[in-house]
Amino acid sequence: VEFRLQQYHRFNSANRRKVLTERIVIGGILDAYNGKLGNDTGMKVSNGQANEPDFQAFLHRRARHYRNEARKLGGYFAAVILEG
């Protein structure tokens, strides 16, 4: 799951969801994955199937985004991934 937090917040506010409960977060992910929600939710859900991006694609895209933001602000981006 990839969240675009500003868009996710706007979506929840528009639907009068002020508190993030387990039902809203986990249920929203399941609803988004099953196509029950539109594209304006701020969530991109993938199960890594053949026609969907996998975990690494999500991670690379997020890292690229954060690196670009850090460069624009004159800083650096670093990530540590622990795999067990």
XYZ file of C-alpha atoms in Angstrom:
84
model
C 0.000 0.000 0.000
C 1.223 3.431 -0.891
C -0.487 6.373 0.782
C -0.539 9.906 -0.546
C -1.332 11.418 2.812
C -2.764 14.782 1.721
C -5.056 13.106 -0.795
C -5.968 10.390 1.739
C -6.830 13.062 4.313
C -8.985 14.982 1.789
C -10.803 11.766 0.861
C -11.518 10.910 4.504
C -12.585 14.483 5.310
C -14.948 14.544 2.338
C -16.487 11.322 3.657
C -16.733 12.758 7.191
C -14.190 10.383 8.673
C -12.411 12.373 11.348
C -10.853 9.514 13.301
C -8.703 6.803 11.717
C -10.061 3.576 13.136
C -8.918 0.085 12.181
C -12.038 -0.254 10.040
C -11.280 2.921 8.118
C -7.594 2.146 7.517
C -7.594 -1.636 7.009
C -11.101 -1.747 5.548
C -10.200 1.100 3.205
C -7.153 -0.787 1.960
C -9.268 -3.880 1.271
C -11.990 -1.805 -0.412
C -9.414 0.004 -2.574
C -7.783 -3.278 -3.585
C -11.151 -4.796 -4.502
C -12.005 -1.763 -6.653
C -14.840 -0.553 -4.421
C -13.324 2.946 -4.102
C -12.394 5.479 -6.757
C -8.944 6.724 -7.698
C -9.165 9.767 -5.414
C -8.592 7.876 -2.145
C -4.877 8.580 -1.853
C -4.179 4.835 -1.656
C -2.469 2.707 -4.265
C -2.786 -0.965 -3.427
C -0.921 -3.806 -5.082
C -0.642 -7.494 -4.309
C 2.353 -7.896 -6.620
C 0.513 -9.855 -9.300
C 1.776 -9.932 -12.880
C -0.031 -6.778 -14.030
C 0.645 -4.815 -10.801
C 3.746 -3.179 -9.359
C 5.469 -5.213 -6.682
C 6.813 -4.101 -3.298
C 10.184 -3.109 -4.732
C 8.563 -0.893 -7.373
C 6.567 0.898 -4.660
C 9.680 1.287 -2.533
C 11.805 2.609 -5.410
C 9.133 5.129 -6.385
C 8.791 6.408 -2.792
C 12.576 6.612 -2.340
C 12.928 8.523 -5.628
C 10.209 10.941 -4.521
C 11.813 11.569 -1.113
C 15.279 11.938 -2.670
C 13.963 14.561 -5.100
C 12.204 16.446 -2.305
C 15.363 16.419 -0.189
C 17.487 17.708 -3.095
C 15.043 20.555 -3.740
C 15.413 21.584 -0.102
C 19.217 21.273 -0.196
C 19.323 18.114 1.880
C 19.865 14.396 1.534
C 17.686 11.320 1.734
C 18.875 8.055 3.258
C 17.028 4.809 3.889
C 17.907 1.668 5.767
C 16.078 -1.518 4.900
C 16.262 -4.389 7.360
C 15.227 -7.690 5.939
C 14.731 -10.694 8.126
